[in-house]
Amino acid sequence: MSEKTFVEGLLAGRVAFVTGGGTGITGGVARALAEAGARVALVSRKMEHLEPAAEKIRAGGGEAFAVTADVRNMEEVEKALAATVEKFGKLDIVVNGAAGNFLCPAEELSPNGFGTVIDIDLKGTFNVCRAAFAELKKERGQILNISATLHYTGTPLQLHVSAAKAGVDALTRQLAVEWGHHGIRSNAIAPGPIEDTEGMSRLVPAEVKEKLRRNIPLGRFGRIRDIEQAAVFLCSDAASFINGAIIVIDGGQWLSKG
Ligand code: COA
């Protein structure tokens, strides 16, 4: 497969707002949307993550713009969205990838630790969707949320993230129903273990990694590219009747008892 996406030009003319867009899975998604022709706003708390990612997209011939916002803060989200619309003229696609994670046993998790992850993952997703509604409605746009598979089974040390992502799934389906009438599609991707991500290096201890890989029916970890391709598809007209779907991309891992 070429380094460029298989869907070059599929998103020509679209404008995307990608939170967490500088690094990891969502960094890849932002780049892939740009390769498919979208103009992309990369959004996160830290400009030092965003600007190099935006520069890389521009160097590859795409259009990208870096803007800081903490998704927990509605005022900052509204400002970043307004800046994106001012720069690119409209908004078609929102990708909610900003997330927080750490490993912690439930009995040691503080209320603020629990709330912080809920605020970033779940409330942040709501904030961005809510603030983007009017612009998405104008363009009959799309929402793509990045969820997880952790909450399909019990995942030790991940109570806070599992609860947040279960909420993201509910929000995805709710908006599919409530905003589908406006032509706005709402879908999610649930990635399994993806190599070369902060999540894998920081959250999966080395001794667990090989066991985890052996438990994946397809025999390998996912690649960021696997998520990118699905994201481009879901944001494109090729997926025009897909609404309220949560697409699991994990090589069959969560179904496998190992
Ligand atoms: N174990 C237990 N509790 C933790 C923790 C850990 N490893 N890390 C943070 N917390 C708790 C803090 O103790 C605090 O609670 P307290 O006030 O009761 O002590 C609460 O979470 C908030 O922590 P703080 O560091 O103030 O939050 P923040 O807003 O600066 O950072 C995080 C947010 C916690 C999600 C941080 O890990 C982060 O910014 N991560 C980078 C992004 C990321 O995780 N991406 C996901 C990649 S998979």
PDB file of C-alpha atoms and ligand atoms in Angstrom:
ATOM      1  CA  MET A   1       0.000   0.000   0.000  1.00  0.00           C
ATOM      2  CA  SER A   2       1.292   3.456  -0.797  1.00  0.00           C
ATOM      3  CA  GLU A   3       2.114   5.842   2.018  1.00  0.00           C
ATOM      4  CA  LYS A   4      -0.738   8.076   0.853  1.00  0.00           C
ATOM      5  CA  THR A   5      -4.252   7.117   1.789  1.00  0.00           C
ATOM      6  CA  PHE A   6      -6.295   4.941  -0.577  1.00  0.00           C
ATOM      7  CA  VAL A   7      -8.954   7.615  -0.644  1.00  0.00           C
ATOM      8  CA  GLU A   8      -7.031  10.612  -1.926  1.00  0.00           C
ATOM      9  CA  GLY A   9      -9.435  13.436  -2.757  1.00  0.00           C
ATOM     10  CA  LEU A  10     -12.415  11.789  -1.047  1.00  0.00           C
ATOM     11  CA  LEU A  11     -12.743  14.660   1.449  1.00  0.00           C
ATOM     12  CA  ALA A  12     -11.831  17.505  -0.907  1.00  0.00           C
ATOM     13  CA  GLY A  13     -13.549  20.724   0.146  1.00  0.00           C
ATOM     14  CA  ARG A  14     -14.289  19.540   3.695  1.00  0.00           C
ATOM     15  CA  VAL A  15     -13.120  21.226   6.871  1.00  0.00           C
ATOM     16  CA  ALA A  16     -12.278  19.093   9.925  1.00  0.00           C
ATOM     17  CA  PHE A  17     -11.736  20.027  13.585  1.00  0.00           C
ATOM     18  CA  VAL A  18      -9.672  17.315  15.288  1.00  0.00           C
ATOM     19  CA  THR A  19      -9.128  17.382  19.056  1.00  0.00           C
ATOM     20  CA  GLY A  20      -6.033  15.632  20.355  1.00  0.00           C
ATOM     21  CA  GLY A  21      -4.982  16.217  16.755  1.00  0.00           C
ATOM     22  CA  GLY A  22      -1.266  16.624  17.273  1.00  0.00           C
ATOM     23  CA  THR A  23      -0.151  13.196  18.393  1.00  0.00           C
ATOM     24  CA  GLY A  24      -0.930   9.476  18.460  1.00  0.00           C
ATOM     25  CA  ILE A  25      -4.052   8.044  16.899  1.00  0.00           C
ATOM     26  CA  THR A  26      -5.779  11.361  16.384  1.00  0.00           C
ATOM     27  CA  GLY A  27      -2.585  12.879  14.993  1.00  0.00           C
ATOM     28  CA  GLY A  28      -2.714  10.127  12.370  1.00  0.00           C
ATOM     29  CA  VAL A  29      -6.416  10.685  11.766  1.00  0.00           C
ATOM     30  CA  ALA A  30      -5.828  14.414  11.223  1.00  0.00           C
ATOM     31  CA  ARG A  31      -3.046  13.684   8.736  1.00  0.00           C
ATOM     32  CA  ALA A  32      -5.181  11.129   6.883  1.00  0.00           C
ATOM     33  CA  LEU A  33      -8.139  13.516   6.630  1.00  0.00           C
ATOM     34  CA  ALA A  34      -5.750  16.089   5.153  1.00  0.00           C
ATOM     35  CA  GLU A  35      -4.349  13.513   2.712  1.00  0.00           C
ATOM     36  CA  ALA A  36      -7.920  12.828   1.649  1.00  0.00           C
ATOM     37  CA  GLY A  37      -8.304  16.525   0.850  1.00  0.00           C
ATOM     38  CA  ALA A  38      -9.817  18.043   3.998  1.00  0.00           C
ATOM     39  CA  ARG A  39      -8.532  21.267   5.508  1.00  0.00           C
ATOM     40  CA  VAL A  40      -7.783  20.423   9.102  1.00  0.00           C
ATOM     41  CA  ALA A  41      -7.707  22.306  12.416  1.00  0.00           C
ATOM     42  CA  LEU A  42      -5.512  20.499  14.966  1.00  0.00           C
ATOM     43  CA  VAL A  43      -6.661  21.188  18.501  1.00  0.00           C
ATOM     44  CA  SER A  44      -5.162  20.384  21.890  1.00  0.00           C
ATOM     45  CA  ARG A  45      -3.833  22.016  25.015  1.00  0.00           C
ATOM     46  CA  LYS A  46      -0.238  22.209  23.853  1.00  0.00           C
ATOM     47  CA  MET A  47       0.942  24.221  20.881  1.00  0.00           C
ATOM     48  CA  GLU A  48       4.290  22.388  21.003  1.00  0.00           C
ATOM     49  CA  HIS A  49       2.447  19.195  19.939  1.00  0.00           C
ATOM     50  CA  LEU A  50       0.243  20.899  17.394  1.00  0.00           C
ATOM     51  CA  GLU A  51       2.501  23.115  15.348  1.00  0.00           C
ATOM     52  CA  PRO A  52       4.969  20.366  14.264  1.00  0.00           C
ATOM     53  CA  ALA A  53       2.015  18.163  13.261  1.00  0.00           C
ATOM     54  CA  ALA A  54       0.419  21.005  11.295  1.00  0.00           C
ATOM     55  CA  GLU A  55       3.749  21.763   9.646  1.00  0.00           C
ATOM     56  CA  LYS A  56       4.148  18.125   8.606  1.00  0.00           C
ATOM     57  CA  ILE A  57       0.720  18.174   6.946  1.00  0.00           C
ATOM     58  CA  ARG A  58       1.547  21.420   5.141  1.00  0.00           C
ATOM     59  CA  ALA A  59       4.899  19.980   4.026  1.00  0.00           C
ATOM     60  CA  GLY A  60       2.970  17.081   2.470  1.00  0.00           C
ATOM     61  CA  GLY A  61       0.809  19.511   0.495  1.00  0.00           C
ATOM     62  CA  GLY A  62      -2.175  19.581   2.862  1.00  0.00           C
ATOM     63  CA  GLU A  63      -3.815  22.494   4.653  1.00  0.00           C
ATOM     64  CA  ALA A  64      -3.587  22.531   8.430  1.00  0.00           C
ATOM     65  CA  PHE A  65      -4.017  25.039  11.203  1.00  0.00           C
ATOM     66  CA  ALA A  66      -3.023  24.636  14.869  1.00  0.00           C
ATOM     67  CA  VAL A  67      -5.213  26.076  17.612  1.00  0.00           C
ATOM     68  CA  THR A  68      -5.018  25.514  21.374  1.00  0.00           C
ATOM     69  CA  ALA A  69      -8.002  24.678  23.556  1.00  0.00           C
ATOM     70  CA  ASP A  70      -8.667  22.528  26.596  1.00  0.00           C
ATOM     71  CA  VAL A  71     -11.807  20.574  25.675  1.00  0.00           C
ATOM     72  CA  ARG A  72     -12.918  20.815  29.326  1.00  0.00           C
ATOM     73  CA  ASN A  73     -13.337  24.548  28.888  1.00  0.00           C
ATOM     74  CA  MET A  74     -16.364  25.495  26.745  1.00  0.00           C
ATOM     75  CA  GLU A  75     -15.166  29.049  26.208  1.00  0.00           C
ATOM     76  CA  GLU A  76     -11.839  27.820  24.807  1.00  0.00           C
ATOM     77  CA  VAL A  77     -13.633  25.265  22.613  1.00  0.00           C
ATOM     78  CA  GLU A  78     -15.958  27.941  21.213  1.00  0.00           C
ATOM     79  CA  LYS A  79     -13.006  30.223  20.483  1.00  0.00           C
ATOM     80  CA  ALA A  80     -11.083  27.446  18.703  1.00  0.00           C
ATOM     81  CA  LEU A  81     -14.137  26.558  16.621  1.00  0.00           C
ATOM     82  CA  ALA A  82     -14.721  30.206  15.725  1.00  0.00           C
ATOM     83  CA  ALA A  83     -11.061  30.554  14.697  1.00  0.00           C
ATOM     84  CA  THR A  84     -11.398  27.466  12.486  1.00  0.00           C
ATOM     85  CA  VAL A  85     -14.529  28.771  10.775  1.00  0.00           C
ATOM     86  CA  GLU A  86     -12.887  32.153  10.336  1.00  0.00           C
ATOM     87  CA  LYS A  87      -9.826  30.523   8.754  1.00  0.00           C
ATOM     88  CA  PHE A  88     -11.508  27.914   6.560  1.00  0.00           C
ATOM     89  CA  GLY A  89     -15.021  29.374   6.114  1.00  0.00           C
ATOM     90  CA  LYS A  90     -17.086  26.477   7.490  1.00  0.00           C
ATOM     91  CA  LEU A  91     -17.042  23.211   9.434  1.00  0.00           C
ATOM     92  CA  ASP A  92     -17.962  19.734   8.141  1.00  0.00           C
ATOM     93  CA  ILE A  93     -16.254  17.223  10.428  1.00  0.00           C
ATOM     94  CA  VAL A  94     -15.518  17.041  14.139  1.00  0.00           C
ATOM     95  CA  VAL A  95     -13.204  14.319  15.449  1.00  0.00           C
ATOM     96  CA  ASN A  96     -13.161  13.971  19.233  1.00  0.00           C
ATOM     97  CA  GLY A  97      -9.845  12.370  20.070  1.00  0.00           C
ATOM     98  CA  ALA A  98      -8.666  14.342  23.104  1.00  0.00           C
ATOM     99  CA  ALA A  99      -8.321  11.910  25.993  1.00  0.00           C
ATOM    100  CA  GLY A 100      -6.672  11.478  29.361  1.00  0.00           C
ATOM    101  CA  ASN A 101      -5.480   8.229  30.836  1.00  0.00           C
ATOM    102  CA  PHE A 102      -3.427   6.710  33.605  1.00  0.00           C
ATOM    103  CA  LEU A 103      -3.448   3.379  35.385  1.00  0.00           C
ATOM    104  CA  CYS A 104      -4.966   3.385  38.861  1.00  0.00           C
ATOM    105  CA  PRO A 105      -6.711   0.803  41.066  1.00  0.00           C
ATOM    106  CA  ALA A 106     -10.337   1.814  41.716  1.00  0.00           C
ATOM    107  CA  GLU A 107      -9.814   1.867  45.480  1.00  0.00           C
ATOM    108  CA  GLU A 108      -6.978   4.375  45.114  1.00  0.00           C
ATOM    109  CA  LEU A 109      -8.607   6.602  42.494  1.00  0.00           C
ATOM    110  CA  SER A 110      -9.513  10.025  43.898  1.00  0.00           C
ATOM    111  CA  PRO A 111     -12.818  11.661  42.993  1.00  0.00           C
ATOM    112  CA  ASN A 112     -10.817  14.338  41.190  1.00  0.00           C
ATOM    113  CA  GLY A 113      -8.834  11.708  39.256  1.00  0.00           C
ATOM    114  CA  PHE A 114     -12.088  10.047  38.173  1.00  0.00           C
ATOM    115  CA  GLY A 115     -13.664  13.404  37.348  1.00  0.00           C
ATOM    116  CA  THR A 116     -10.655  14.630  35.389  1.00  0.00           C
ATOM    117  CA  VAL A 117     -10.838  11.751  32.921  1.00  0.00           C
ATOM    118  CA  ILE A 118     -14.636  12.037  32.674  1.00  0.00           C
ATOM    119  CA  ASP A 119     -14.190  15.755  32.023  1.00  0.00           C
ATOM    120  CA  ILE A 120     -11.623  15.315  29.256  1.00  0.00           C
ATOM    121  CA  ASP A 121     -13.058  12.266  27.471  1.00  0.00           C
ATOM    122  CA  LEU A 122     -16.804  12.590  27.973  1.00  0.00           C
ATOM    123  CA  LYS A 123     -17.574  16.188  28.839  1.00  0.00           C
ATOM    124  CA  GLY A 124     -14.919  17.337  26.358  1.00  0.00           C
ATOM    125  CA  THR A 125     -16.633  15.343  23.616  1.00  0.00           C
ATOM    126  CA  PHE A 126     -19.982  16.850  24.576  1.00  0.00           C
ATOM    127  CA  ASN A 127     -18.529  20.368  24.687  1.00  0.00           C
ATOM    128  CA  VAL A 128     -17.088  20.118  21.194  1.00  0.00           C
ATOM    129  CA  CYS A 129     -20.234  18.541  19.701  1.00  0.00           C
ATOM    130  CA  ARG A 130     -22.479  21.085  21.398  1.00  0.00           C
ATOM    131  CA  ALA A 131     -20.351  24.037  20.327  1.00  0.00           C
ATOM    132  CA  ALA A 132     -20.047  22.725  16.750  1.00  0.00           C
ATOM    133  CA  PHE A 133     -23.760  21.947  16.288  1.00  0.00           C
ATOM    134  CA  ALA A 134     -24.790  25.109  14.429  1.00  0.00           C
ATOM    135  CA  GLU A 135     -21.927  24.860  11.930  1.00  0.00           C
ATOM    136  CA  LEU A 136     -22.354  21.100  11.458  1.00  0.00           C
ATOM    137  CA  LYS A 137     -26.059  21.605  10.822  1.00  0.00           C
ATOM    138  CA  LYS A 138     -25.334  24.125   8.056  1.00  0.00           C
ATOM    139  CA  GLU A 139     -23.091  21.631   6.237  1.00  0.00           C
ATOM    140  CA  ARG A 140     -24.934  18.399   7.180  1.00  0.00           C
ATOM    141  CA  GLY A 141     -21.623  17.406   8.746  1.00  0.00           C
ATOM    142  CA  GLN A 142     -20.247  14.496  10.750  1.00  0.00           C
ATOM    143  CA  ILE A 143     -19.053  13.662  14.223  1.00  0.00           C
ATOM    144  CA  LEU A 144     -16.444  10.958  14.758  1.00  0.00           C
ATOM    145  CA  ASN A 145     -15.657  10.036  18.360  1.00  0.00           C
ATOM    146  CA  ILE A 146     -12.647   7.987  19.390  1.00  0.00           C
ATOM    147  CA  SER A 147     -13.863   5.457  21.946  1.00  0.00           C
ATOM    148  CA  ALA A 148     -12.285   2.229  23.247  1.00  0.00           C
ATOM    149  CA  THR A 149     -13.082  -1.433  23.923  1.00  0.00           C
ATOM    150  CA  LEU A 150     -12.017  -1.348  27.601  1.00  0.00           C
ATOM    151  CA  HIS A 151     -15.579  -1.172  28.892  1.00  0.00           C
ATOM    152  CA  TYR A 152     -16.877  -4.166  26.896  1.00  0.00           C
ATOM    153  CA  THR A 153     -15.303  -6.336  29.574  1.00  0.00           C
ATOM    154  CA  GLY A 154     -13.760  -5.436  32.922  1.00  0.00           C
ATOM    155  CA  THR A 155     -10.328  -3.841  32.505  1.00  0.00           C
ATOM    156  CA  PRO A 156      -8.326  -3.580  35.732  1.00  0.00           C
ATOM    157  CA  LEU A 157      -6.925  -0.140  36.599  1.00  0.00           C
ATOM    158  CA  GLN A 158      -9.125   1.514  33.980  1.00  0.00           C
ATOM    159  CA  LEU A 159     -12.398   2.198  35.814  1.00  0.00           C
ATOM    160  CA  HIS A 160     -12.280   5.930  35.068  1.00  0.00           C
ATOM    161  CA  VAL A 161     -11.532   5.535  31.352  1.00  0.00           C
ATOM    162  CA  SER A 162     -14.004   2.675  30.929  1.00  0.00           C
ATOM    163  CA  ALA A 163     -16.760   4.792  32.483  1.00  0.00           C
ATOM    164  CA  ALA A 164     -15.847   7.766  30.314  1.00  0.00           C
ATOM    165  CA  LYS A 165     -15.742   5.765  27.078  1.00  0.00           C
ATOM    166  CA  ALA A 166     -19.045   4.030  27.892  1.00  0.00           C
ATOM    167  CA  GLY A 167     -20.433   7.555  28.116  1.00  0.00           C
ATOM    168  CA  VAL A 168     -18.843   8.473  24.789  1.00  0.00           C
ATOM    169  CA  ASP A 169     -20.582   5.474  23.191  1.00  0.00           C
ATOM    170  CA  ALA A 170     -23.922   6.591  24.647  1.00  0.00           C
ATOM    171  CA  LEU A 171     -23.356  10.143  23.462  1.00  0.00           C
ATOM    172  CA  THR A 172     -22.456   8.886  19.971  1.00  0.00           C
ATOM    173  CA  ARG A 173     -25.722   6.959  19.686  1.00  0.00           C
ATOM    174  CA  GLN A 174     -27.826   9.718  21.263  1.00  0.00           C
ATOM    175  CA  LEU A 175     -26.550  12.319  18.822  1.00  0.00           C
ATOM    176  CA  ALA A 176     -27.083   9.929  15.918  1.00  0.00           C
ATOM    177  CA  VAL A 177     -30.757   9.904  16.853  1.00  0.00           C
ATOM    178  CA  GLU A 178     -31.198  13.531  17.873  1.00  0.00           C
ATOM    179  CA  TRP A 179     -29.090  15.186  15.179  1.00  0.00           C
ATOM    180  CA  GLY A 180     -29.593  12.671  12.357  1.00  0.00           C
ATOM    181  CA  HIS A 181     -32.698  14.705  11.513  1.00  0.00           C
ATOM    182  CA  HIS A 182     -30.398  17.597  10.692  1.00  0.00           C
ATOM    183  CA  GLY A 183     -28.294  15.439   8.389  1.00  0.00           C
ATOM    184  CA  ILE A 184     -25.520  15.197  10.986  1.00  0.00           C
ATOM    185  CA  ARG A 185     -24.043  11.690  11.286  1.00  0.00           C
ATOM    186  CA  SER A 186     -22.487  10.627  14.581  1.00  0.00           C
ATOM    187  CA  ASN A 187     -20.202   7.598  14.701  1.00  0.00           C
ATOM    188  CA  ALA A 188     -17.300   6.266  16.737  1.00  0.00           C
ATOM    189  CA  ILE A 189     -14.218   4.152  16.299  1.00  0.00           C
ATOM    190  CA  ALA A 190     -13.173   1.855  19.147  1.00  0.00           C
ATOM    191  CA  PRO A 191      -9.486   1.032  18.692  1.00  0.00           C
ATOM    192  CA  GLY A 192      -7.923  -1.976  20.374  1.00  0.00           C
ATOM    193  CA  PRO A 193      -4.200  -2.081  21.185  1.00  0.00           C
ATOM    194  CA  ILE A 194      -2.435   0.127  18.648  1.00  0.00           C
ATOM    195  CA  GLU A 195       1.357   0.038  18.458  1.00  0.00           C
ATOM    196  CA  ASP A 196       3.482   3.197  18.443  1.00  0.00           C
ATOM    197  CA  THR A 197       1.067   5.132  20.633  1.00  0.00           C
ATOM    198  CA  GLU A 198       1.508   6.778  24.020  1.00  0.00           C
ATOM    199  CA  GLY A 199      -1.227   4.488  25.345  1.00  0.00           C
ATOM    200  CA  MET A 200       0.746   1.363  24.445  1.00  0.00           C
ATOM    201  CA  SER A 201       4.083   2.580  25.721  1.00  0.00           C
ATOM    202  CA  ARG A 202       2.818   4.236  28.911  1.00  0.00           C
ATOM    203  CA  LEU A 203      -0.150   2.058  29.864  1.00  0.00           C
ATOM    204  CA  VAL A 204       0.742  -1.479  28.820  1.00  0.00           C
ATOM    205  CA  PRO A 205       3.577  -2.922  30.914  1.00  0.00           C
ATOM    206  CA  ALA A 206       6.242  -4.730  28.862  1.00  0.00           C
ATOM    207  CA  GLU A 207       5.459  -8.082  30.492  1.00  0.00           C
ATOM    208  CA  VAL A 208       1.791  -7.826  29.461  1.00  0.00           C
ATOM    209  CA  LYS A 209       2.498  -6.809  25.877  1.00  0.00           C
ATOM    210  CA  GLU A 210       3.436 -10.190  24.406  1.00  0.00           C
ATOM    211  CA  LYS A 211       0.501 -11.924  26.123  1.00  0.00           C
ATOM    212  CA  LEU A 212      -1.785  -9.234  24.743  1.00  0.00           C
ATOM    213  CA  ARG A 213      -0.427  -9.691  21.226  1.00  0.00           C
ATOM    214  CA  ARG A 214      -0.889 -13.459  21.386  1.00  0.00           C
ATOM    215  CA  ASN A 215      -4.515 -12.889  22.344  1.00  0.00           C
ATOM    216  CA  ILE A 216      -5.254 -10.924  19.177  1.00  0.00           C
ATOM    217  CA  PRO A 217      -6.760 -13.329  16.616  1.00  0.00           C
ATOM    218  CA  LEU A 218      -5.047 -11.519  13.733  1.00  0.00           C
ATOM    219  CA  GLY A 219      -1.709 -11.981  15.505  1.00  0.00           C
ATOM    220  CA  ARG A 220      -0.514  -8.405  15.490  1.00  0.00           C
ATOM    221  CA  PHE A 221      -1.127  -5.080  17.179  1.00  0.00           C
ATOM    222  CA  GLY A 222      -3.077  -2.463  15.302  1.00  0.00           C
ATOM    223  CA  ARG A 223      -1.337   0.321  13.445  1.00  0.00           C
ATOM    224  CA  ILE A 224      -2.329   3.968  13.479  1.00  0.00           C
ATOM    225  CA  ARG A 225      -2.896   3.535   9.731  1.00  0.00           C
ATOM    226  CA  ASP A 226      -5.669   1.012  10.487  1.00  0.00           C
ATOM    227  CA  ILE A 227      -7.571   3.706  12.379  1.00  0.00           C
ATOM    228  CA  GLU A 228      -6.870   6.416   9.816  1.00  0.00           C
ATOM    229  CA  GLN A 229      -8.387   4.465   6.928  1.00  0.00           C
ATOM    230  CA  ALA A 230     -11.607   3.813   8.842  1.00  0.00           C
ATOM    231  CA  ALA A 231     -11.796   7.441   9.951  1.00  0.00           C
ATOM    232  CA  VAL A 232     -11.532   8.725   6.392  1.00  0.00           C
ATOM    233  CA  PHE A 233     -14.205   6.262   5.280  1.00  0.00           C
ATOM    234  CA  LEU A 234     -16.608   7.191   8.103  1.00  0.00           C
ATOM    235  CA  CYS A 235     -16.182  10.908   7.422  1.00  0.00           C
ATOM    236  CA  SER A 236     -16.783  10.475   3.693  1.00  0.00           C
ATOM    237  CA  ASP A 237     -19.947  10.198   1.609  1.00  0.00           C
ATOM    238  CA  ALA A 238     -19.094   6.507   1.146  1.00  0.00           C
ATOM    239  CA  ALA A 239     -20.487   6.147   4.692  1.00  0.00           C
ATOM    240  CA  SER A 240     -23.501   8.390   4.103  1.00  0.00           C
ATOM    241  CA  PHE A 241     -25.989   5.936   5.660  1.00  0.00           C
ATOM    242  CA  ILE A 242     -23.809   4.987   8.629  1.00  0.00           C
ATOM    243  CA  ASN A 243     -25.079   6.781  11.714  1.00  0.00           C
ATOM    244  CA  GLY A 244     -24.746   5.725  15.350  1.00  0.00           C
ATOM    245  CA  ALA A 245     -22.167   3.037  14.555  1.00  0.00           C
ATOM    246  CA  ILE A 246     -19.271   2.161  16.828  1.00  0.00           C
ATOM    247  CA  ILE A 247     -16.695   0.455  14.658  1.00  0.00           C
ATOM    248  CA  VAL A 248     -14.337  -1.801  16.608  1.00  0.00           C
ATOM    249  CA  ILE A 249     -10.837  -1.941  15.127  1.00  0.00           C
ATOM    250  CA  ASP A 250      -8.920  -4.428  17.259  1.00  0.00           C
ATOM    251  CA  GLY A 251      -8.133  -7.503  15.152  1.00  0.00           C
ATOM    252  CA  GLY A 252     -10.850  -9.345  17.101  1.00  0.00           C
ATOM    253  CA  GLN A 253      -9.048  -8.845  20.428  1.00  0.00           C
ATOM    254  CA  TRP A 254     -11.918  -8.101  22.788  1.00  0.00           C
ATOM    255  CA  LEU A 255     -13.893 -11.095  21.551  1.00  0.00           C
ATOM    256  CA  SER A 256     -11.019 -13.441  22.184  1.00  0.00           C
ATOM    257  CA  LYS A 257     -10.682 -15.078  25.598  1.00  0.00           C
ATOM    258  CA  GLY A 258      -7.051 -16.075  24.864  1.00  0.00           C
TER     259      GLY A 258
HETATM  260  N1  COA B   1      -2.768   7.845  39.337  1.00  0.00           N
HETATM  261  C1  COA B   1      -3.766   8.267  40.138  1.00  0.00           C
HETATM  262  N2  COA B   1      -4.319   9.509  40.081  1.00  0.00           N
HETATM  263  C2  COA B   1      -3.831  10.345  39.157  1.00  0.00           C
HETATM  264  C3  COA B   1      -2.778   9.986  38.261  1.00  0.00           C
HETATM  265  C4  COA B   1      -2.242   8.673  38.399  1.00  0.00           C
HETATM  266  N3  COA B   1      -1.247   8.244  37.605  1.00  0.00           N
HETATM  267  N4  COA B   1      -2.525  11.054  37.449  1.00  0.00           N
HETATM  268  C5  COA B   1      -3.374  12.034  37.814  1.00  0.00           C
HETATM  269  N5  COA B   1      -4.154  11.606  38.835  1.00  0.00           N
HETATM  270  C6  COA B   1      -5.144  12.378  39.558  1.00  0.00           C
HETATM  271  C7  COA B   1      -4.448  13.501  40.324  1.00  0.00           C
HETATM  272  O1  COA B   1      -3.915  13.031  41.545  1.00  0.00           O
HETATM  273  C8  COA B   1      -5.585  14.500  40.516  1.00  0.00           C
HETATM  274  O2  COA B   1      -6.445  14.130  41.553  1.00  0.00           O
HETATM  275  P1  COA B   1      -6.265  14.768  43.063  1.00  0.00           P
HETATM  276  O3  COA B   1      -6.527  16.244  42.934  1.00  0.00           O
HETATM  277  O4  COA B   1      -7.305  14.062  43.876  1.00  0.00           O
HETATM  278  O5  COA B   1      -4.874  14.463  43.468  1.00  0.00           O
HETATM  279  C9  COA B   1      -6.383  14.338  39.235  1.00  0.00           C
HETATM  280  O6  COA B   1      -6.042  13.056  38.667  1.00  0.00           O
HETATM  281  C10 COA B   1      -6.065  15.407  38.215  1.00  0.00           C
HETATM  282  O7  COA B   1      -4.682  15.369  37.956  1.00  0.00           O
HETATM  283  P2  COA B   1      -3.917  16.584  37.253  1.00  0.00           P
HETATM  284  O8  COA B   1      -2.511  16.159  37.038  1.00  0.00           O
HETATM  285  O9  COA B   1      -4.178  17.836  38.001  1.00  0.00           O
HETATM  286  O10 COA B   1      -4.733  16.665  35.883  1.00  0.00           O
HETATM  287  P3  COA B   1      -4.326  17.360  34.538  1.00  0.00           P
HETATM  288  O11 COA B   1      -5.535  17.989  34.032  1.00  0.00           O
HETATM  289  O12 COA B   1      -3.080  18.185  34.666  1.00  0.00           O
HETATM  290  O13 COA B   1      -3.887  16.092  33.631  1.00  0.00           O
HETATM  291  C11 COA B   1      -4.328  13.766  33.120  1.00  0.00           C
HETATM  292  C12 COA B   1      -4.820  15.200  33.066  1.00  0.00           C
HETATM  293  C13 COA B   1      -4.428  13.316  34.587  1.00  0.00           C
HETATM  294  C14 COA B   1      -5.238  12.883  32.268  1.00  0.00           C
HETATM  295  C15 COA B   1      -2.864  13.594  32.693  1.00  0.00           C
HETATM  296  O14 COA B   1      -2.496  12.231  32.819  1.00  0.00           O
HETATM  297  C16 COA B   1      -2.576  14.037  31.275  1.00  0.00           C
HETATM  298  O15 COA B   1      -2.603  15.230  30.954  1.00  0.00           O
HETATM  299  N6  COA B   1      -2.267  13.076  30.379  1.00  0.00           N
HETATM  300  C17 COA B   1      -1.836  13.370  29.005  1.00  0.00           C
HETATM  301  C18 COA B   1      -2.843  12.995  28.019  1.00  0.00           C
HETATM  302  C19 COA B   1      -3.197  11.544  28.016  1.00  0.00           C
HETATM  303  O16 COA B   1      -3.260  10.916  29.041  1.00  0.00           O
HETATM  304  N7  COA B   1      -3.496  11.018  26.866  1.00  0.00           N
HETATM  305  C20 COA B   1      -3.980   9.677  26.736  1.00  0.00           C
HETATM  306  C21 COA B   1      -2.983   8.804  26.076  1.00  0.00           C
HETATM  307  S1  COA B   1      -3.584   7.154  26.089  1.00  0.00           S
END
